CSV table of C-alpha atoms and ligand atoms in Angstrom, one decimal:
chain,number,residue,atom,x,y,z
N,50,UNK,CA,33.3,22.4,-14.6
N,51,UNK,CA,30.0,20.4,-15.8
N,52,UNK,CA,26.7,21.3,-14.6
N,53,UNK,CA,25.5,18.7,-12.8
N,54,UNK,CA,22.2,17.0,-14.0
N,55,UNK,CA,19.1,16.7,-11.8
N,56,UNK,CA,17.4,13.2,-11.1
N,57,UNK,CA,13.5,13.8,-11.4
N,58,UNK,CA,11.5,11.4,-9.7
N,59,UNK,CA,8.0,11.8,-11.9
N,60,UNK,CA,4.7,10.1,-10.6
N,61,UNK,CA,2.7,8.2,-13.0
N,62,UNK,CA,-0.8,7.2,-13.8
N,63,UNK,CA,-2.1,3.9,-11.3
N,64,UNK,CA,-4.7,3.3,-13.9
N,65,UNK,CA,-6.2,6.2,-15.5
N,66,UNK,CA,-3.6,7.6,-18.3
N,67,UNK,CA,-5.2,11.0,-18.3
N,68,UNK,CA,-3.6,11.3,-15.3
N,69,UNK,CA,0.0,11.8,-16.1
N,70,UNK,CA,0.3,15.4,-15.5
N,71,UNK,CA,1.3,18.1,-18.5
N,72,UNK,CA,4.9,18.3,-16.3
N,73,UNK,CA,5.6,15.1,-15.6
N,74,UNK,CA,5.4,14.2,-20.1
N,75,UNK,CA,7.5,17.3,-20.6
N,76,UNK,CA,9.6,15.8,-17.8
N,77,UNK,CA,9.8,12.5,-19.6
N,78,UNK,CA,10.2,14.0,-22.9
N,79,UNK,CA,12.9,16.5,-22.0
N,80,UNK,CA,16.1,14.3,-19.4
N,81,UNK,CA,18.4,12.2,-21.0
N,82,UNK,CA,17.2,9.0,-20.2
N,83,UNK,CA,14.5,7.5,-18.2
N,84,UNK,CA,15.3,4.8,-14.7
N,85,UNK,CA,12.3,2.2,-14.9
N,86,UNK,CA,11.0,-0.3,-12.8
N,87,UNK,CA,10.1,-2.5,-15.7
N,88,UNK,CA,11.3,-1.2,-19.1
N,89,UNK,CA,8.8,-2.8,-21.0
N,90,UNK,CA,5.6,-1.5,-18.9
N,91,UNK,CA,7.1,2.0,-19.3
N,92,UNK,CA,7.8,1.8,-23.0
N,93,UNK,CA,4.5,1.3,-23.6
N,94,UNK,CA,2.9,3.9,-21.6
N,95,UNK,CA,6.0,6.3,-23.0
N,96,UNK,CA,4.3,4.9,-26.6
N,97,UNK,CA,1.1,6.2,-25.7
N,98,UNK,CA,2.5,9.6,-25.1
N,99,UNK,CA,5.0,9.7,-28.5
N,100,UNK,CA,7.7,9.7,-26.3
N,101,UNK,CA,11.1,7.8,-27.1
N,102,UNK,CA,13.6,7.7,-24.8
N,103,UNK,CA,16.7,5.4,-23.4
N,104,UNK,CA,15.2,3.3,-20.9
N,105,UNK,CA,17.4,2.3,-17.9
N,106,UNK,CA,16.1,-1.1,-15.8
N,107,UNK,CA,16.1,-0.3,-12.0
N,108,UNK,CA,14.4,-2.7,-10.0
N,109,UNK,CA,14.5,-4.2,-6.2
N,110,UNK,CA,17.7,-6.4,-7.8
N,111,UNK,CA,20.1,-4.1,-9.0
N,112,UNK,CA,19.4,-0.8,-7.6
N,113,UNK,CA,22.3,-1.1,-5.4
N,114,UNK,CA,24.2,-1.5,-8.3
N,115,UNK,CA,23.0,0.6,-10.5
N,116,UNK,CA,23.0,3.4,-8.2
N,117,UNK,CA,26.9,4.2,-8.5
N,118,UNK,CA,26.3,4.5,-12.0
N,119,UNK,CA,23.8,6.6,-12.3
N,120,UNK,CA,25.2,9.4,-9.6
N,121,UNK,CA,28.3,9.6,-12.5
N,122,UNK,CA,25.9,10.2,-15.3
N,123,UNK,CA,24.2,13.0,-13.4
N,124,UNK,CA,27.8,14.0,-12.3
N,125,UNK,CA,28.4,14.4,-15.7
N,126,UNK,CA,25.1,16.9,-16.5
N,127,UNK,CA,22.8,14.3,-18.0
N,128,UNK,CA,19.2,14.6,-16.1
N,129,UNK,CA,17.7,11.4,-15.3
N,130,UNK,CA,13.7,11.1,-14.4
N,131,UNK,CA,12.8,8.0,-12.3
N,132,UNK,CA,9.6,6.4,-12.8
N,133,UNK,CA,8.0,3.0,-11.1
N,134,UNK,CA,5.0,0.7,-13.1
N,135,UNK,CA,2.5,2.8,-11.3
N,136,UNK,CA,2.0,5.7,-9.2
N,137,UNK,CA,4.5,7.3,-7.3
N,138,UNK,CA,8.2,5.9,-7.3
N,139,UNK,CA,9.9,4.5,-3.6
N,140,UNK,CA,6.3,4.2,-2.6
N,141,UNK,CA,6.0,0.4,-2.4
N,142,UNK,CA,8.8,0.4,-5.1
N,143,UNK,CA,11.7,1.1,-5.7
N,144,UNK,CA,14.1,4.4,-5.8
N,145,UNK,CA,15.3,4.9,-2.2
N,146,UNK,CA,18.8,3.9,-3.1
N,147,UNK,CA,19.0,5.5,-6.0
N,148,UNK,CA,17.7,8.5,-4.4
N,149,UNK,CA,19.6,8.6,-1.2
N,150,UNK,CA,22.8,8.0,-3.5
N,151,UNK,CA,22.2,11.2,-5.2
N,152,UNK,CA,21.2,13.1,-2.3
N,153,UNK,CA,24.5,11.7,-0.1
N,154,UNK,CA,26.5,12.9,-4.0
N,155,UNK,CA,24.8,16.8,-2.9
N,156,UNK,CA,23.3,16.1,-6.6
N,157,UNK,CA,19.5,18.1,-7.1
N,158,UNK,CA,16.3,15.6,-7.1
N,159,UNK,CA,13.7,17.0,-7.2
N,160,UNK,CA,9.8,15.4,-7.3
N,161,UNK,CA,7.2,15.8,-10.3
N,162,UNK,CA,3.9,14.7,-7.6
N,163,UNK,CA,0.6,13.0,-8.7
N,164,UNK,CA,-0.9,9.6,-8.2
N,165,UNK,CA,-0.6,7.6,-4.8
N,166,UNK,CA,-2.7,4.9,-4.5
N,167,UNK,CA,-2.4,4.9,-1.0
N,168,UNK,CA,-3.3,8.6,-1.2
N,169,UNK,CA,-6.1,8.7,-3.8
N,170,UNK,CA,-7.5,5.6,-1.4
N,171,UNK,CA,-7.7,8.0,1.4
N,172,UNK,CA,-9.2,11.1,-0.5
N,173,UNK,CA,-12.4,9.0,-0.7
N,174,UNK,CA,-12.3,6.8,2.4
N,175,UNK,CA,-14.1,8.8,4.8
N,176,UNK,CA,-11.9,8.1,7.5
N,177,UNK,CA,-10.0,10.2,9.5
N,178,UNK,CA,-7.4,11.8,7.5
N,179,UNK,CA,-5.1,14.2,10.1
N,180,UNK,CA,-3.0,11.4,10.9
N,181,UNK,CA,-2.3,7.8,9.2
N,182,UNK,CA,0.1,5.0,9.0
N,183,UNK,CA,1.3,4.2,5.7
N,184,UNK,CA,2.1,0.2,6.4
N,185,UNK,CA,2.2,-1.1,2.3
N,186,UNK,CA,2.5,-4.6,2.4
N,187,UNK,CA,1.6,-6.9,5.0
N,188,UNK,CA,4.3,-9.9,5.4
N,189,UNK,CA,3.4,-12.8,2.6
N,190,UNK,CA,3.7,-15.2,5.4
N,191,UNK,CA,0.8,-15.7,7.5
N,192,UNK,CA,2.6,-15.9,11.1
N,193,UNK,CA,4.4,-13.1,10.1
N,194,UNK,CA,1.1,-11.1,8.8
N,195,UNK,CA,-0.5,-11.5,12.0
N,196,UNK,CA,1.9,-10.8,14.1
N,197,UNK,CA,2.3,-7.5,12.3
N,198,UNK,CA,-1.5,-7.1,13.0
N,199,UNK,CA,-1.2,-7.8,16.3
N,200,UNK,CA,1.3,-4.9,16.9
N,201,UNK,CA,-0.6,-2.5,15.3
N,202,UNK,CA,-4.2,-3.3,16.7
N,203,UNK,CA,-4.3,-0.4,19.6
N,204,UNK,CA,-2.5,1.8,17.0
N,205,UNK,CA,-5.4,4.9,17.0
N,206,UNK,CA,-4.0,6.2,14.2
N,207,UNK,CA,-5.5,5.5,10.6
N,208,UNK,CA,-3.5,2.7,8.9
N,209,UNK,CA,-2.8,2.1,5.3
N,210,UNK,CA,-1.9,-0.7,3.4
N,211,UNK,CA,-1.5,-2.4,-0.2
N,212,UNK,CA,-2.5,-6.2,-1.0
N,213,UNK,CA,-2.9,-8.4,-4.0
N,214,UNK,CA,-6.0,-10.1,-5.3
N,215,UNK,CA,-4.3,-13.1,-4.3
N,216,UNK,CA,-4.4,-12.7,-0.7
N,217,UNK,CA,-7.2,-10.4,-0.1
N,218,UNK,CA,-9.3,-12.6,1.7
N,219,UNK,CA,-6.5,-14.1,4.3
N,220,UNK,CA,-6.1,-10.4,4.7
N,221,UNK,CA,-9.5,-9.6,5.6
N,222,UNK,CA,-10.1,-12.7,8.3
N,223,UNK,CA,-7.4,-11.4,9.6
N,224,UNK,CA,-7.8,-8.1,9.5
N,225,UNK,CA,-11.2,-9.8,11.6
N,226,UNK,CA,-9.4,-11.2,13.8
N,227,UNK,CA,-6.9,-8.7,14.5
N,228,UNK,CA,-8.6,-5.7,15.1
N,229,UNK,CA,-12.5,-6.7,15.6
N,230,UNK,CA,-15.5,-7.1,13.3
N,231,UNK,CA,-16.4,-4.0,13.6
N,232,UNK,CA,-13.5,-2.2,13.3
N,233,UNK,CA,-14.3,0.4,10.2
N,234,UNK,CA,-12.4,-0.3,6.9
N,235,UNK,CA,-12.9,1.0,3.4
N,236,UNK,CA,-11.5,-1.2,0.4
N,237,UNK,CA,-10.8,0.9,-2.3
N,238,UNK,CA,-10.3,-1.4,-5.9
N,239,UNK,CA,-9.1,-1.0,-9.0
N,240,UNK,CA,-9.0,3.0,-8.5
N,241,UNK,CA,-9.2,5.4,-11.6
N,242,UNK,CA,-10.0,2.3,-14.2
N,243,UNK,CA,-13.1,0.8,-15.5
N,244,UNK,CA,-14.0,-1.2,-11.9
N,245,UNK,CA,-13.2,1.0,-9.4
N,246,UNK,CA,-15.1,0.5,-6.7
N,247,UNK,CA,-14.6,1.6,-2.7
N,248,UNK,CA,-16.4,-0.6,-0.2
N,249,UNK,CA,-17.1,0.9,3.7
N,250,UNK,CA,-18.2,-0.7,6.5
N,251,UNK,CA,-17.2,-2.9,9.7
N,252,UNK,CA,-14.2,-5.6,8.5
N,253,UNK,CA,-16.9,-8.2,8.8
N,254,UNK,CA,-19.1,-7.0,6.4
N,255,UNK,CA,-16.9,-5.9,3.6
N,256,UNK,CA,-15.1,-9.6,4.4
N,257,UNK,CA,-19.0,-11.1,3.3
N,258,UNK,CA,-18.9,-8.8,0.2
N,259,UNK,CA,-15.4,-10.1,-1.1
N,260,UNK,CA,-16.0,-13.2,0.1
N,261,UNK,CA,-19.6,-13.6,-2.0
N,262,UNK,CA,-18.5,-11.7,-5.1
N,263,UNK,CA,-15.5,-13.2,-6.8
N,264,UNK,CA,-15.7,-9.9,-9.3
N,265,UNK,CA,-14.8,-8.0,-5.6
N,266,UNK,CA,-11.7,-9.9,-5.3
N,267,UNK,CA,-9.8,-8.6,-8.7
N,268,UNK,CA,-7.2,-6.2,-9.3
N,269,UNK,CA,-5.3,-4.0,-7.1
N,270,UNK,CA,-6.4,-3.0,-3.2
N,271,UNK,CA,-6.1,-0.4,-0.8
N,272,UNK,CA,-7.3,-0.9,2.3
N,273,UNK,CA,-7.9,1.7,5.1
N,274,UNK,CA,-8.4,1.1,8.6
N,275,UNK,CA,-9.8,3.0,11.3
N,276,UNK,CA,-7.0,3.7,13.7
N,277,UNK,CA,-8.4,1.8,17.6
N,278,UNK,CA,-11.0,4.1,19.1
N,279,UNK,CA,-10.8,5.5,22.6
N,280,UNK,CA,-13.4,2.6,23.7
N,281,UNK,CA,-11.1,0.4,22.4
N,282,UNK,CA,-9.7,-0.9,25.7
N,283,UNK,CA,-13.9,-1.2,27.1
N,284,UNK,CA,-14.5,-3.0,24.6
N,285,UNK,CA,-11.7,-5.8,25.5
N,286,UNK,CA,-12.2,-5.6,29.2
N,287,UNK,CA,-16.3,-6.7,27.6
N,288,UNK,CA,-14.5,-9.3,25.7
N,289,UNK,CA,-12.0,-11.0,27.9
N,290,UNK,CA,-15.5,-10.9,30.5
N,291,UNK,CA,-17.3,-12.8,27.9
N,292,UNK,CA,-14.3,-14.8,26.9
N,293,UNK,CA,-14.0,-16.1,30.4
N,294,UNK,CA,-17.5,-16.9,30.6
N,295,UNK,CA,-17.8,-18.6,27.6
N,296,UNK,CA,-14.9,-20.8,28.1
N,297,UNK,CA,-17.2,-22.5,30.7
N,298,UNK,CA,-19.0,-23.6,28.0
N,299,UNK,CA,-16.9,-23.6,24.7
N,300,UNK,CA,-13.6,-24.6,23.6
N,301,UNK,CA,-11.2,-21.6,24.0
N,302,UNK,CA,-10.9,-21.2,20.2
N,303,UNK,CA,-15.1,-20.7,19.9
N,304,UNK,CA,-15.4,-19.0,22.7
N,305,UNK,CA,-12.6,-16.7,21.4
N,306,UNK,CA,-14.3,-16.0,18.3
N,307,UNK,CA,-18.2,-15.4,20.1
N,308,UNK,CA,-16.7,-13.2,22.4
N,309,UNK,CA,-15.3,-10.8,19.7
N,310,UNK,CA,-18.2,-11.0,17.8
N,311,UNK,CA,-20.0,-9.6,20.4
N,312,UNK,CA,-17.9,-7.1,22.0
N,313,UNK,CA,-16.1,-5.8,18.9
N,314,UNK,CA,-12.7,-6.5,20.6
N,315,UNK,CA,-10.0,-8.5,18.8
N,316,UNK,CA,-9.5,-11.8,19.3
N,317,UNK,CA,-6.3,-12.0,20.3
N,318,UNK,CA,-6.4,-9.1,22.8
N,319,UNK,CA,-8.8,-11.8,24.5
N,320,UNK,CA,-6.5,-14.5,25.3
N,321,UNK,CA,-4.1,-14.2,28.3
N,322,UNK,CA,-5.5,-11.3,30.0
N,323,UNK,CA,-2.4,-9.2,28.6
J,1280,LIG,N1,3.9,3.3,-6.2
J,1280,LIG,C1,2.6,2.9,-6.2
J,1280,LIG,C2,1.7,4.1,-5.6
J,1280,LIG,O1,2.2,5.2,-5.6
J,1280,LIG,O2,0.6,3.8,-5.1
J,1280,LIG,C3,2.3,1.6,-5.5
J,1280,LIG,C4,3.1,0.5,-6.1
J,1280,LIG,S1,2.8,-1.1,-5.3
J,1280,LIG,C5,3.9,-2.1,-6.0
J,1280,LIG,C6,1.3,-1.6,-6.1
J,1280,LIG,C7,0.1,-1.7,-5.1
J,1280,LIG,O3,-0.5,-0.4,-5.0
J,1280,LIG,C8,-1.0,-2.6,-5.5
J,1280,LIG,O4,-0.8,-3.9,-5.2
J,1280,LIG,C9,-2.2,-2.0,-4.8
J,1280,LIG,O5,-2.2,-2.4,-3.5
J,1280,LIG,C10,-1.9,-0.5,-4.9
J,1280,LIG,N2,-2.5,0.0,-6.1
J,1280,LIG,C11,-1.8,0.4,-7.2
J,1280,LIG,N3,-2.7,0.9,-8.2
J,1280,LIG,C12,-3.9,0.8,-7.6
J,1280,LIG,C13,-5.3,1.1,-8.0
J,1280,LIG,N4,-5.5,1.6,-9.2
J,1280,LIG,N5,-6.3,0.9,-7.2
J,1280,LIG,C14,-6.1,0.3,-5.9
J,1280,LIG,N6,-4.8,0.0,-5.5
J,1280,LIG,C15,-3.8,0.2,-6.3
């Protein structure tokens, strides 16, 4: 009976090609054929490297499809690595299927590890590192964004999560708004290339940076938030005091946004008394 083959699921660089490992090209150069988020993006880095191999498309839309296919191929002894566009693969992209197929087929996969965006963001943040959220991608649609905030604002746990130039500054105000001014974040840009740069300091401040600085805005983000302190629930008991105060003066919506400014507390844990 055939050996079967072994998928290989082989991290690559997220900016800097030095970092594709020594294993992970004799990985590539060595299976049968390569799975790739976007065949074009991979032929060229495989170019770089001298590498030619059959390229295989497997992206968000076919996966499910694909996935049958691929278990028979390895059934049949071919190895298969799986790569993404950047970084490690079924983190923020695709692979689960095609990995969970395999697995459920009792066929070997087995990881070649290196760059994580999410993980080379947190190596340098300077933030609490024992235990994190990974969240990736907020919801594209603002009521559904903030409502995702919202859940996750007394989460004391670090969180982690992915966002686009596009929408980094709706993300920040309400990142504001969500979790306090002065809740600590780091913003870590464009890591391992040419403008890398990691930003700390309370949301509001790093919100004036990005918000000053068009440069700040390009590229690709990780941002890292300081999971709610233990004073987290003083500090809303100080802001739903100055909330109601202020209200006496302000409409709600000002006096919503004064009294988080000053007590560090989110703004919507100040509404409602909930
Ligand atoms: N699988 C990848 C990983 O292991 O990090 C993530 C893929 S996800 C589609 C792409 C997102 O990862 C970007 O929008 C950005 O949030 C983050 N990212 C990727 N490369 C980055 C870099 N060099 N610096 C900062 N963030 C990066």
């Amino acid at each position: 009976m055939q050996t079967p083959g072994t998928l290989h699921v082989v991290a690559t660089p997220i900016g800097n090609l030095a970092d594709l490992s020594p294993r992970a090209l004799d990985t590539l150069r060595t299976v049968d054929a390569i799975c790739a988020e976007d065949t074009r993006h991979t032929r060229q880095l495989l170019a770089h490297f001298g590498v030619e191999k059959p390229l295989i498309a497997l992206h968000q839309h076919n996966e499910d499809a694909q996935a049958g296919q691929l278990v028979a191929r390895l059934r049949e002894g071919q190895s298969l690595a799986l790569v993404s566009d950047a970084g490690t693969p079924l983190v923020s992209d695709p692979g689960f299927r095609l990995v969970r197929a395999a697995r459920e087929a009792g066929l070997r996969v087995s990881p070649v590890p290196g760059p994580c965006a999410a993980i080379a963001a947190l190596s340098v943040a300077g933030i609490a590192s024992d235990r994190f959220v990974f969240e990736g991608f907020l919801p594209a649609k603002a009521g559904a964004r903030r409502e995702r905030l919202s859940q996750l604002a007394a989460e004391t746990r670090t969180l982690i999560f992915y966002e686009s130039a596009h929408r980094i500054e709706e993300t920040l105000a309400d990142f504001a708004a969500a979790f306090g001014p002065q809740r600590p974040l780091v913003l870590a840009r464009e890591l391992t290339k040419l403008f890398e740069t990691v930003l700390d300091g309370p949301v509001e401040r790093v919100r004036e940076v990005v918000g000053a600085d068009a440069n700040q805005r390009r590229g690709e983000f990780v941002l890292i938030v300081e999971g709610a302190g233990e004073d987290a629930d003083a500090r809303i008991a100080e802001g739903r005091r100055l909330y109601a105060r202020l209200c006496e003066y302000l409409k709600p919506s000002q006096a919503a946004k004064l009294a988080a400014e000053l007590s560090g507390a989110p703004r919507k844990a100040l509404y409602g008394g909930e």
